[in-house]
């Protein structure tokens, strides 16, 4: 469902007109964010309050600076695996220096307007990365359902899962069986609510219903299960730089981890921002501004000793669906988290760990999108599917950064047939014909991920409200990254009422442009 957002660049909008919508949306996002912030922290191998601090910074600070006004930032499942490995191998004290440096890299990238290059990462690589992360989260959090700790690697977690399940005894209810019952009840309540909830309560998130169900069962029955541990004061959750903080930058592994987090967080943020743009008809994302905002946010997270952040699609889509009008909604959701943690920490300590594990199992499962693989096969052929699968498998069997690098390396195979003609020519002209204005764009050569920033900048700066004529007669080929971007632009333009006349389309381009109607 798309929502019209009336606020436009350069238009003065009375703040009171949208205040009620933003307040309502912020409460919805807050209810979605609370269990996810804590659950992602647990999946990352740190205490739950670390995720809440990141949610506060992502809401209040990044919300004010963001280049995507309706996107919500906070801890992301996509970084949980890499943070877990960093904390396991280098200790929690290394996370602060890593995030401070990663945020600085993002800030510099935004200042030098490199945001478009992150959009050039193949959708097959990004979705393969997310699918691999989803498998690892499900495998790890499956053990949390039994009040057990995840094992050191994803393969070990997968291998141990059957024994964990078959070791249950329905006739001898011990702590393990009780915790699993809480986790299973949470999953059933969450899925049941999402399937059968009444229309009048459609904005109440399933994750909240699931956590409430698990918590109420544990409290009402006095069950002896592991519960969330949070400090009595929000200030006690902060971990400012200690002795030796800056010296850790001399460690090459710290520098490598910072580059990995900056790269992956930026890619996930801008992918989320592009998805949010498809959901509404309001202000488009300024990718470089968004990158700068994320950099500031991650630098603050590093100084606070919390988790890294990205723009996150689950909270962002909830924001749009709740009819948020401006960035005030994202800012307020951070303020609600701050107020809740400051005033009601005792309530958080009643939540069973198995309930949070259950929420993350569902979150991880939904990251493994087979629909995307089918879409790649249908519209782009076998190679993008192989890139998706190779990225997924490498992420699961080795690590996140290796998986992404393997995916990017395989993406270059799409360039092989076009090595002698990789140039993309773009000609623009404003035309007046029969008294009507028109913007003409002519493309020639080959559109690949190497030329995507040039193509996307050309399309994004087309004037609003003016018909566009796109001539692709001399566009000899387009890889799947460029073709997907072109289709998304056409869908946004046409759904917002814009007129786009395409001439000379053939093959893959003709199929995708026809599907964008």
Short mmCIF file of C-alpha atoms in Angstrom, two decimals:
data_model
loop_
_atom_site.label_atom_id
_atom_site.label_comp_id
_atom_site.label_asym_id
_atom_site.label_seq_id
_atom_site.Cartn_x
_atom_site.Cartn_y
_atom_site.Cartn_z
CA UNK A 1 0.00 0.00 0.00
CA UNK A 2 1.36 3.43 -0.99
CA UNK A 3 0.72 6.51 1.09
CA UNK A 4 0.69 10.06 -0.18
CA UNK A 5 2.88 12.37 1.84
CA UNK A 6 1.89 15.94 1.13
CA UNK A 7 5.08 17.58 2.39
CA UNK A 8 7.33 18.51 -0.54
CA UNK A 9 10.70 20.21 -0.82
CA UNK A 10 10.30 23.98 -0.85
CA UNK A 11 6.65 23.88 0.28
CA UNK A 12 5.71 25.33 3.63
CA UNK A 13 3.43 22.90 5.47
CA UNK A 14 1.59 23.84 8.69
CA UNK A 15 3.05 21.63 11.40
CA UNK A 16 -0.29 21.12 13.14
CA UNK A 17 -1.77 19.60 9.99
CA UNK A 18 0.33 16.45 10.37
CA UNK A 19 1.12 16.47 14.09
CA UNK A 20 -1.58 13.93 15.01
CA UNK A 21 -0.49 11.57 12.22
CA UNK A 22 3.14 11.74 13.29
CA UNK A 23 2.38 11.16 16.97
CA UNK A 24 0.22 8.12 16.16
CA UNK A 25 2.83 6.69 13.77
CA UNK A 26 5.63 7.25 16.31
CA UNK A 27 3.78 5.17 18.91
CA UNK A 28 3.30 2.34 16.40
CA UNK A 29 6.99 2.40 15.46
CA UNK A 30 7.96 2.51 19.14
CA UNK A 31 5.92 -0.63 19.80
CA UNK A 32 7.57 -2.38 16.84
CA UNK A 33 11.06 -1.18 17.77
CA UNK A 34 11.18 -2.11 21.47
CA UNK A 35 11.24 -5.92 21.13
CA UNK A 36 13.40 -5.76 18.00
CA UNK A 37 16.03 -3.50 19.60
CA UNK A 38 16.37 -5.87 22.54
CA UNK A 39 16.21 -9.04 20.46
CA UNK A 40 18.86 -7.87 17.99
CA UNK A 41 21.13 -6.98 20.92
CA UNK A 42 20.74 -10.48 22.32
CA UNK A 43 21.43 -11.96 18.86
CA UNK A 44 24.55 -9.77 18.70
CA UNK A 45 25.89 -11.27 21.93
CA UNK A 46 25.46 -8.12 24.04
CA UNK A 47 22.99 -7.01 26.72
CA UNK A 48 19.54 -5.77 25.59
CA UNK A 49 20.06 -2.17 26.69
CA UNK A 50 22.79 -1.78 24.05
CA UNK A 51 20.14 -2.17 21.36
CA UNK A 52 17.81 0.27 23.10
CA UNK A 53 20.50 2.96 23.21
CA UNK A 54 21.08 2.52 19.48
CA UNK A 55 17.32 2.84 18.93
CA UNK A 56 17.28 6.09 20.92
CA UNK A 57 20.19 7.58 18.95
CA UNK A 58 18.75 6.33 15.66
CA UNK A 59 15.40 7.92 16.42
CA UNK A 60 16.29 11.26 17.96
CA UNK A 61 19.63 12.15 16.33
CA UNK A 62 19.53 10.40 12.96
CA UNK A 63 15.82 11.19 12.66
CA UNK A 64 16.66 14.91 12.72
CA UNK A 65 19.49 14.60 10.18
CA UNK A 66 18.20 11.87 7.84
CA UNK A 67 18.03 12.25 4.08
CA UNK A 68 15.07 9.84 4.02
CA UNK A 69 12.49 11.56 6.27
CA UNK A 70 10.22 8.52 6.73
CA UNK A 71 12.99 5.96 7.23
CA UNK A 72 13.56 4.76 10.80
CA UNK A 73 17.08 3.90 12.00
CA UNK A 74 18.17 1.54 14.75
CA UNK A 75 19.95 -1.76 15.40
CA UNK A 76 19.56 -4.09 12.42
CA UNK A 77 19.37 -7.85 12.16
CA UNK A 78 21.66 -7.52 9.14
CA UNK A 79 24.59 -6.58 11.39
CA UNK A 80 23.83 -8.93 14.30
CA UNK A 81 26.00 -11.73 12.94
CA UNK A 82 29.10 -9.62 12.32
CA UNK A 83 28.76 -7.91 15.73
CA UNK A 84 28.38 -11.28 17.44
CA UNK A 85 31.62 -12.48 15.83
CA UNK A 86 33.45 -9.25 16.71
CA UNK A 87 32.39 -9.38 20.36
CA UNK A 88 33.25 -13.08 20.54
CA UNK A 89 36.71 -12.69 18.99
CA UNK A 90 37.82 -9.23 20.15
CA UNK A 91 35.68 -8.42 23.14
CA UNK A 92 32.99 -5.83 23.77
CA UNK A 93 35.60 -3.10 24.33
CA UNK A 94 36.58 -3.27 20.64
CA UNK A 95 33.08 -2.40 19.44
CA UNK A 96 33.29 1.29 20.39
CA UNK A 97 36.46 2.11 18.38
CA UNK A 98 35.13 0.07 15.44
CA UNK A 99 31.81 1.94 15.33
CA UNK A 100 33.42 5.36 15.76
CA UNK A 101 35.68 4.68 12.79
CA UNK A 102 32.89 3.09 10.73
CA UNK A 103 30.69 6.12 11.33
CA UNK A 104 33.51 8.46 10.31
CA UNK A 105 33.92 6.49 7.06
CA UNK A 106 30.19 6.84 6.35
CA UNK A 107 30.29 10.56 7.13
CA UNK A 108 33.21 11.13 4.77
CA UNK A 109 31.53 9.01 2.07
CA UNK A 110 28.42 11.17 2.35
CA UNK A 111 30.42 14.41 2.25
CA UNK A 112 32.17 13.25 -0.93
CA UNK A 113 28.80 12.18 -2.40
CA UNK A 114 29.54 8.46 -2.71
CA UNK A 115 25.99 7.40 -1.80
CA UNK A 116 25.16 6.50 -5.39
CA UNK A 117 27.92 3.90 -5.49
CA UNK A 118 26.34 1.93 -2.66
CA UNK A 119 23.17 1.76 -4.77
CA UNK A 120 25.29 0.10 -7.47
CA UNK A 121 25.68 -3.05 -5.36
CA UNK A 122 23.80 -5.85 -7.09
CA UNK A 123 20.36 -6.63 -5.63
CA UNK A 124 21.33 -10.30 -5.88
CA UNK A 125 24.29 -9.68 -3.55
CA UNK A 126 22.27 -7.63 -1.05
CA UNK A 127 19.39 -10.11 -0.88
CA UNK A 128 21.81 -13.05 -0.77
CA UNK A 129 23.60 -11.37 2.14
CA UNK A 130 20.31 -10.80 3.96
CA UNK A 131 19.21 -14.39 3.31
CA UNK A 132 22.50 -15.72 4.71
CA UNK A 133 22.10 -13.49 7.76
CA UNK A 134 18.56 -14.79 8.16
CA UNK A 135 19.76 -18.41 8.18
CA UNK A 136 22.41 -17.58 10.81
CA UNK A 137 19.92 -15.71 13.01
CA UNK A 138 17.40 -18.55 12.89
CA UNK A 139 20.13 -21.12 13.64
CA UNK A 140 21.52 -19.12 16.56
CA UNK A 141 18.27 -17.90 18.10
CA UNK A 142 16.76 -21.38 17.87
CA UNK A 143 19.00 -22.30 20.82
CA UNK A 144 17.81 -19.23 22.77
CA UNK A 145 14.32 -20.75 22.62
CA UNK A 146 15.67 -23.39 25.01
CA UNK A 147 17.37 -20.85 27.34
CA UNK A 148 20.72 -21.94 25.88
CA UNK A 149 23.51 -19.86 24.38
CA UNK A 150 24.21 -19.99 20.62
CA UNK A 151 27.31 -21.93 19.59
CA UNK A 152 30.37 -20.15 18.11
CA UNK A 153 29.52 -20.62 14.41
CA UNK A 154 26.49 -20.84 12.18
CA UNK A 155 27.34 -24.35 10.98
CA UNK A 156 27.67 -25.56 14.59
CA UNK A 157 24.30 -24.02 15.43
CA UNK A 158 22.68 -25.73 12.44
CA UNK A 159 24.28 -29.08 13.26
CA UNK A 160 23.18 -28.94 16.93
CA UNK A 161 19.59 -27.89 16.26
CA UNK A 162 18.08 -31.39 15.70
CA UNK A 163 19.57 -32.76 18.92
CA UNK A 164 18.23 -29.76 20.83
CA UNK A 165 14.72 -30.37 19.53
CA UNK A 166 14.68 -34.13 19.86
CA UNK A 167 16.11 -33.89 23.36
CA UNK A 168 12.85 -32.42 24.67
CA UNK A 169 10.76 -34.58 26.97
CA UNK A 170 7.02 -33.82 27.13
CA UNK A 171 6.70 -36.00 30.24
CA UNK A 172 9.46 -34.34 32.24
CA UNK A 173 9.03 -30.57 32.17
CA UNK A 174 12.33 -29.03 33.15
CA UNK A 175 13.63 -25.50 32.53
CA UNK A 176 14.48 -26.32 28.91
CA UNK A 177 10.99 -27.55 28.05
CA UNK A 178 9.36 -24.59 29.84
CA UNK A 179 11.51 -22.06 27.98
CA UNK A 180 10.70 -23.73 24.64
CA UNK A 181 6.99 -23.59 25.46
CA UNK A 182 7.31 -19.85 26.11
CA UNK A 183 9.15 -19.36 22.81
CA UNK A 184 6.64 -21.45 20.87
CA UNK A 185 3.73 -19.55 22.43
CA UNK A 186 5.36 -16.29 21.39
CA UNK A 187 5.73 -17.45 17.78
CA UNK A 188 2.16 -18.75 17.59
CA UNK A 189 0.74 -15.55 19.10
CA UNK A 190 2.77 -13.38 16.72
CA UNK A 191 1.83 -15.31 13.57
CA UNK A 192 -1.79 -15.77 14.67
CA UNK A 193 -2.22 -12.07 15.34
CA UNK A 194 -0.72 -11.10 11.97
CA UNK A 195 -3.09 -13.45 10.18
CA UNK A 196 -6.33 -12.86 12.07
CA UNK A 197 -6.09 -9.41 13.70
CA UNK A 198 -9.15 -7.19 13.20
CA UNK A 199 -8.88 -4.30 10.77
CA UNK A 200 -9.38 -1.79 13.58
CA UNK A 201 -6.18 -3.06 15.26
CA UNK A 202 -4.07 -3.56 12.14
CA UNK A 203 -1.39 -1.17 13.41
CA UNK A 204 -0.71 -3.22 16.57
CA UNK A 205 2.51 -5.11 15.67
CA UNK A 206 2.65 -8.90 15.87
CA UNK A 207 6.06 -8.79 17.59
CA UNK A 208 4.55 -6.83 20.48
CA UNK A 209 1.65 -9.29 20.83
CA UNK A 210 4.10 -12.20 20.81
CA UNK A 211 6.35 -10.70 23.50
CA UNK A 212 3.35 -9.78 25.66
CA UNK A 213 1.99 -13.32 25.37
CA UNK A 214 5.30 -14.90 26.39
CA UNK A 215 5.79 -12.43 29.25
CA UNK A 216 2.25 -12.78 30.63
CA UNK A 217 2.53 -16.58 30.57
CA UNK A 218 5.83 -16.49 32.45
CA UNK A 219 4.56 -13.99 35.05
CA UNK A 220 1.09 -15.50 35.55
CA UNK A 221 2.39 -19.04 35.97
CA UNK A 222 5.50 -18.02 37.91
CA UNK A 223 7.73 -19.87 35.46
CA UNK A 224 11.43 -20.16 36.22
CA UNK A 225 12.97 -19.07 32.91
CA UNK A 226 15.82 -16.74 31.99
CA UNK A 227 14.69 -13.12 31.73
CA UNK A 228 16.04 -9.93 30.20
CA UNK A 229 18.65 -8.18 32.30
CA UNK A 230 18.75 -4.39 32.07
CA UNK A 231 20.32 -1.87 34.44
CA UNK A 232 18.17 0.19 36.78
CA UNK A 233 19.32 3.42 35.11
CA UNK A 234 19.79 4.30 31.45
CA UNK A 235 23.04 6.07 32.30
CA UNK A 236 24.41 2.81 33.69
CA UNK A 237 23.92 1.29 30.23
CA UNK A 238 26.30 3.79 28.63
CA UNK A 239 29.92 2.71 28.14
CA UNK A 240 31.97 5.82 27.31
CA UNK A 241 35.54 5.46 25.98
CA UNK A 242 37.91 3.95 28.53
CA UNK A 243 41.69 3.71 28.73
CA UNK A 244 43.15 2.21 25.57
CA UNK A 245 40.11 3.15 23.44
CA UNK A 246 42.04 5.10 20.80
CA UNK A 247 45.04 2.78 20.79
CA UNK A 248 42.87 0.01 19.34
CA UNK A 249 42.85 1.83 15.99
CA UNK A 250 46.44 0.64 15.59
CA UNK A 251 45.15 -2.93 15.27
CA UNK A 252 44.66 -3.83 11.56
CA UNK A 253 41.75 -6.15 12.45
CA UNK A 254 39.90 -3.17 13.98
CA UNK A 255 40.38 -1.19 10.78
CA UNK A 256 39.13 -4.10 8.66
CA UNK A 257 36.06 -4.56 10.87
CA UNK A 258 35.27 -0.83 10.67
CA UNK A 259 35.43 -0.92 6.86
CA UNK A 260 33.18 -4.00 6.79
CA UNK A 261 30.56 -2.45 9.07
CA UNK A 262 30.64 0.88 7.20
CA UNK A 263 30.19 -0.88 3.86
CA UNK A 264 27.45 -3.29 4.93
CA UNK A 265 25.56 -0.75 7.06
CA UNK A 266 25.59 1.77 4.21
CA UNK A 267 24.38 -0.77 1.65
CA UNK A 268 21.57 -1.97 3.92
CA UNK A 269 20.54 1.60 4.77
CA UNK A 270 20.34 2.75 1.18
CA UNK A 271 18.54 -0.44 0.11
CA UNK A 272 15.98 0.25 2.85
CA UNK A 273 15.68 3.90 1.79
CA UNK A 274 14.99 2.87 -1.80
CA UNK A 275 12.30 0.46 -0.58
CA UNK A 276 10.72 3.21 1.58
CA UNK A 277 10.60 5.52 -1.44
CA UNK A 278 8.45 2.94 -3.22
CA UNK A 279 5.89 3.02 -0.39
CA UNK A 280 4.94 6.70 -0.53
CA UNK A 281 4.64 9.60 -2.94
CA UNK A 282 6.39 12.24 -0.86
CA UNK A 283 9.95 13.51 -0.59
CA UNK A 284 12.55 11.27 -2.25
CA UNK A 285 15.66 10.17 -0.38
CA UNK A 286 18.81 12.28 -0.50
CA UNK A 287 21.25 9.35 -0.37
CA UNK A 288 24.33 11.37 0.51
CA UNK A 289 22.54 13.22 3.29
CA UNK A 290 21.26 9.89 4.63
CA UNK A 291 24.80 8.50 4.55
CA UNK A 292 26.08 11.49 6.53
CA UNK A 293 23.31 11.08 9.10
CA UNK A 294 24.09 7.39 9.53
CA UNK A 295 27.76 8.26 9.99
CA UNK A 296 26.97 10.71 12.79
CA UNK A 297 24.67 8.12 14.40
CA UNK A 298 27.24 5.34 14.33
CA UNK A 299 29.95 7.63 15.70
CA UNK A 300 27.67 8.43 18.65
CA UNK A 301 26.90 4.71 19.09
CA UNK A 302 30.64 4.07 19.23
CA UNK A 303 31.12 6.72 21.92
CA UNK A 304 28.13 5.33 23.89
CA UNK A 305 29.33 1.72 23.61
CA UNK A 306 26.17 0.49 21.89
CA UNK A 307 25.32 -1.40 18.70
CA UNK A 308 25.79 -0.19 15.11
CA UNK A 309 22.74 1.16 13.32
CA UNK A 310 21.28 1.18 9.84
CA UNK A 311 18.05 2.28 8.26
CA UNK A 312 15.70 -0.64 8.93
CA UNK A 313 12.87 -1.69 6.64
CA UNK A 314 10.55 -3.31 9.23
CA UNK A 315 10.30 -0.17 11.36
CA UNK A 316 10.31 2.11 8.32
CA UNK A 317 7.45 0.26 6.63
CA UNK A 318 5.47 0.39 9.88
CA UNK A 319 6.08 4.15 9.91
CA UNK A 320 4.74 4.61 6.38
CA UNK A 321 1.77 2.27 6.94
CA UNK A 322 0.85 4.24 10.05
CA UNK A 323 0.56 7.34 7.81
CA UNK A 324 3.58 9.26 9.13
CA UNK A 325 3.90 12.61 7.36
CA UNK A 326 7.29 13.99 8.41
CA UNK A 327 10.53 13.07 10.17
CA UNK A 328 8.89 13.96 13.50
CA UNK A 329 7.52 10.42 13.76
CA UNK A 330 10.99 8.82 13.72
CA UNK A 331 12.29 11.41 16.21
CA UNK A 332 9.41 10.83 18.63
CA UNK A 333 9.77 7.04 18.50
CA UNK A 334 13.31 7.49 19.85
CA UNK A 335 11.98 9.75 22.59
CA UNK A 336 9.37 7.13 23.59
CA UNK A 337 12.11 4.47 23.87
CA UNK A 338 14.16 6.81 26.06
CA UNK A 339 11.19 7.54 28.32
CA UNK A 340 10.27 3.86 28.63
CA UNK A 341 13.81 2.74 29.48
CA UNK A 342 14.25 5.61 31.96
CA UNK A 343 10.93 5.16 33.77
CA UNK A 344 9.99 1.46 33.43
CA UNK A 345 13.18 -0.68 33.41
CA UNK A 346 11.55 -3.10 35.87
CA UNK A 347 8.95 -4.01 33.23
CA UNK A 348 11.64 -4.98 30.73
CA UNK A 349 13.15 -7.36 33.30
CA UNK A 350 9.97 -9.47 33.19
CA UNK A 351 10.44 -10.40 29.52
CA UNK A 352 11.65 -14.01 28.99
CA UNK A 353 14.76 -14.42 26.87
CA UNK A 354 12.98 -17.22 25.00
CA UNK A 355 10.32 -14.71 23.87
CA UNK A 356 12.96 -12.41 22.38
CA UNK A 357 14.62 -15.41 20.73
CA UNK A 358 11.28 -16.34 19.19
CA UNK A 359 10.85 -12.85 17.69
CA UNK A 360 14.31 -13.08 16.14
CA UNK A 361 13.62 -16.57 14.72
CA UNK A 362 10.67 -15.13 12.79
CA UNK A 363 12.66 -12.04 11.78
CA UNK A 364 15.51 -14.20 10.47
CA UNK A 365 13.16 -16.53 8.62
CA UNK A 366 11.63 -13.57 6.78
CA UNK A 367 15.04 -12.39 5.60
CA UNK A 368 15.38 -15.56 3.51
CA UNK A 369 13.30 -14.39 0.56
CA UNK A 370 12.91 -17.16 -1.99
CA UNK A 371 10.49 -14.87 -3.84
CA UNK A 372 13.42 -12.62 -4.71
CA UNK A 373 15.36 -15.57 -6.12
CA UNK A 374 12.35 -16.55 -8.24
CA UNK A 375 12.04 -12.95 -9.45
CA UNK A 376 15.71 -12.89 -10.46
CA UNK A 377 15.35 -16.17 -12.38
CA UNK A 378 12.20 -15.02 -14.15
CA UNK A 379 13.38 -11.57 -15.19
CA UNK A 380 17.17 -11.85 -15.43
CA UNK A 381 18.16 -15.49 -15.96
CA UNK A 382 20.37 -17.95 -14.14
CA UNK A 383 23.49 -15.89 -13.34
CA UNK A 384 21.87 -13.48 -10.80
CA UNK A 385 20.33 -16.47 -9.01
CA UNK A 386 23.76 -18.11 -8.79
CA UNK A 387 25.16 -14.85 -7.37
CA UNK A 388 22.34 -14.80 -4.79
CA UNK A 389 22.91 -18.43 -3.83
CA UNK A 390 26.71 -18.13 -3.70
CA UNK A 391 26.48 -15.07 -1.45
CA UNK A 392 24.02 -16.82 0.87
CA UNK A 393 26.08 -20.01 1.16
CA UNK A 394 29.37 -18.15 1.69
CA UNK A 395 27.86 -15.95 4.41
CA UNK A 396 26.62 -19.05 6.25
CA UNK A 397 29.76 -21.14 5.84
CA UNK A 398 32.46 -18.45 6.28
CA UNK A 399 31.58 -14.90 7.34
CA UNK A 400 29.55 -11.90 6.25
CA UNK A 401 32.29 -9.86 4.60
CA UNK A 402 33.63 -12.83 2.62
CA UNK A 403 30.13 -13.60 1.40
CA UNK A 404 29.58 -10.04 0.18
CA UNK A 405 32.98 -9.92 -1.54
CA UNK A 406 32.30 -13.25 -3.28
CA UNK A 407 28.94 -11.92 -4.48
CA UNK A 408 30.47 -8.70 -5.80
CA UNK A 409 33.23 -10.66 -7.55
CA UNK A 410 30.66 -12.88 -9.25
CA UNK A 411 28.69 -9.81 -10.31
CA UNK A 412 31.60 -8.77 -12.51
CA UNK A 413 30.90 -11.84 -14.67
CA UNK A 414 27.97 -9.88 -16.09
CA UNK A 415 30.51 -7.47 -17.56
CA UNK A 416 32.35 -10.13 -19.59
CA UNK A 417 30.08 -10.06 -22.68
CA UNK A 418 30.37 -6.26 -22.80
CA UNK A 419 34.08 -5.67 -22.04
CA UNK A 420 34.60 -3.95 -25.39
CA UNK A 421 31.68 -1.53 -24.90
CA UNK A 422 31.15 -0.64 -21.27
CA UNK A 423 30.45 3.06 -21.85
CA UNK A 424 27.00 4.51 -21.20
CA UNK A 425 26.10 7.67 -23.07
CA UNK A 426 23.36 9.98 -21.74
CA UNK A 427 21.86 12.92 -23.66
CA UNK A 428 19.25 15.18 -22.03
CA UNK A 429 17.14 17.92 -23.56
CA UNK A 430 14.16 20.05 -22.57
CA UNK A 431 11.72 20.22 -25.48
CA UNK A 432 8.62 22.31 -26.12
CA UNK A 433 6.27 20.74 -28.65
CA UNK A 434 2.80 22.07 -29.54
CA UNK A 435 3.01 24.38 -26.55
CA UNK A 436 3.75 21.54 -24.07
CA UNK A 437 7.05 21.02 -22.23
CA UNK A 438 8.81 17.64 -22.27
CA UNK A 439 12.10 16.26 -20.91
CA UNK A 440 13.94 13.94 -23.31
CA UNK A 441 16.56 11.40 -22.21
CA UNK A 442 18.49 9.30 -24.73
CA UNK A 443 20.60 6.35 -23.58
CA UNK A 444 23.22 4.63 -25.69
CA UNK A 445 25.86 1.98 -25.02
CA UNK A 446 25.70 -0.47 -22.11
CA UNK A 447 24.15 0.07 -18.68
CA UNK A 448 26.01 -1.85 -15.95
CA UNK A 449 26.53 -1.46 -12.21
CA UNK A 450 29.68 0.52 -13.08
CA UNK A 451 27.57 3.23 -14.74
CA UNK A 452 24.59 3.01 -12.36
CA UNK A 453 25.44 6.19 -10.37
CA UNK A 454 25.46 8.16 -13.64
CA UNK A 455 22.15 6.62 -14.76
CA UNK A 456 20.41 7.00 -11.41
CA UNK A 457 21.51 10.64 -11.03
CA UNK A 458 20.15 11.39 -14.51
CA UNK A 459 16.78 9.81 -13.79
CA UNK A 460 16.43 11.23 -10.28
CA UNK A 461 16.92 14.82 -11.40
CA UNK A 462 14.20 14.71 -14.05
CA UNK A 463 11.80 17.59 -13.32
CA UNK A 464 8.58 16.71 -11.52
CA UNK A 465 5.28 17.24 -13.32
CA UNK A 466 6.83 17.18 -16.80
CA UNK A 467 6.32 14.28 -19.26
CA UNK A 468 9.50 12.31 -19.96
CA UNK A 469 10.47 10.68 -23.23
CA UNK A 470 13.06 7.91 -22.69
CA UNK A 471 14.75 6.69 -25.87
CA UNK A 472 16.62 3.39 -25.39
CA UNK A 473 16.91 2.45 -29.06
CA UNK A 474 20.71 2.49 -28.85
CA UNK A 475 20.96 0.89 -25.40
CA UNK A 476 22.60 -2.39 -26.38
CA UNK A 477 22.42 -4.17 -23.01
CA UNK A 478 21.68 -3.71 -19.32
CA UNK A 479 22.77 -5.89 -16.42
CA UNK A 480 20.22 -6.85 -13.78
CA UNK A 481 21.36 -4.14 -11.33
CA UNK A 482 20.68 -1.35 -13.84
CA UNK A 483 17.51 -2.99 -15.14
CA UNK A 484 16.07 -3.26 -11.61
CA UNK A 485 16.91 0.38 -10.88
CA UNK A 486 15.28 1.52 -14.14
CA UNK A 487 12.14 -0.48 -13.40
CA UNK A 488 11.89 0.96 -9.87
CA UNK A 489 12.25 4.51 -11.23
CA UNK A 490 9.52 3.89 -13.81
CA UNK A 491 7.17 2.49 -11.17
CA UNK A 492 7.70 5.49 -8.87
CA UNK A 493 7.29 7.98 -11.70
CA UNK A 494 4.12 6.43 -13.07
CA UNK A 495 2.53 5.77 -9.68
CA UNK A 496 2.99 9.43 -8.74
CA UNK A 497 1.09 10.44 -11.89
CA UNK A 498 4.09 11.17 -14.12
CA UNK A 499 4.00 10.36 -17.84
CA UNK A 500 6.94 8.36 -19.25
CA UNK A 501 7.04 7.44 -22.93
CA UNK A 502 9.65 4.77 -23.74
CA UNK A 503 10.81 4.21 -27.30
CA UNK A 504 13.09 1.54 -28.72
CA UNK A 505 12.80 -0.88 -25.80
CA UNK A 506 13.56 -4.51 -26.63
CA UNK A 507 14.46 -7.74 -24.86
CA UNK A 508 14.87 -7.53 -21.09
CA UNK A 509 14.26 -3.77 -21.01
CA UNK A 510 10.95 -4.13 -22.86
CA UNK A 511 9.80 -6.83 -20.44
CA UNK A 512 10.70 -4.84 -17.34
CA UNK A 513 9.25 -1.54 -18.55
CA UNK A 514 5.99 -3.26 -19.45
CA UNK A 515 5.88 -4.81 -15.95
CA UNK A 516 6.28 -1.37 -14.34
CA UNK A 517 2.79 -0.25 -15.38
#
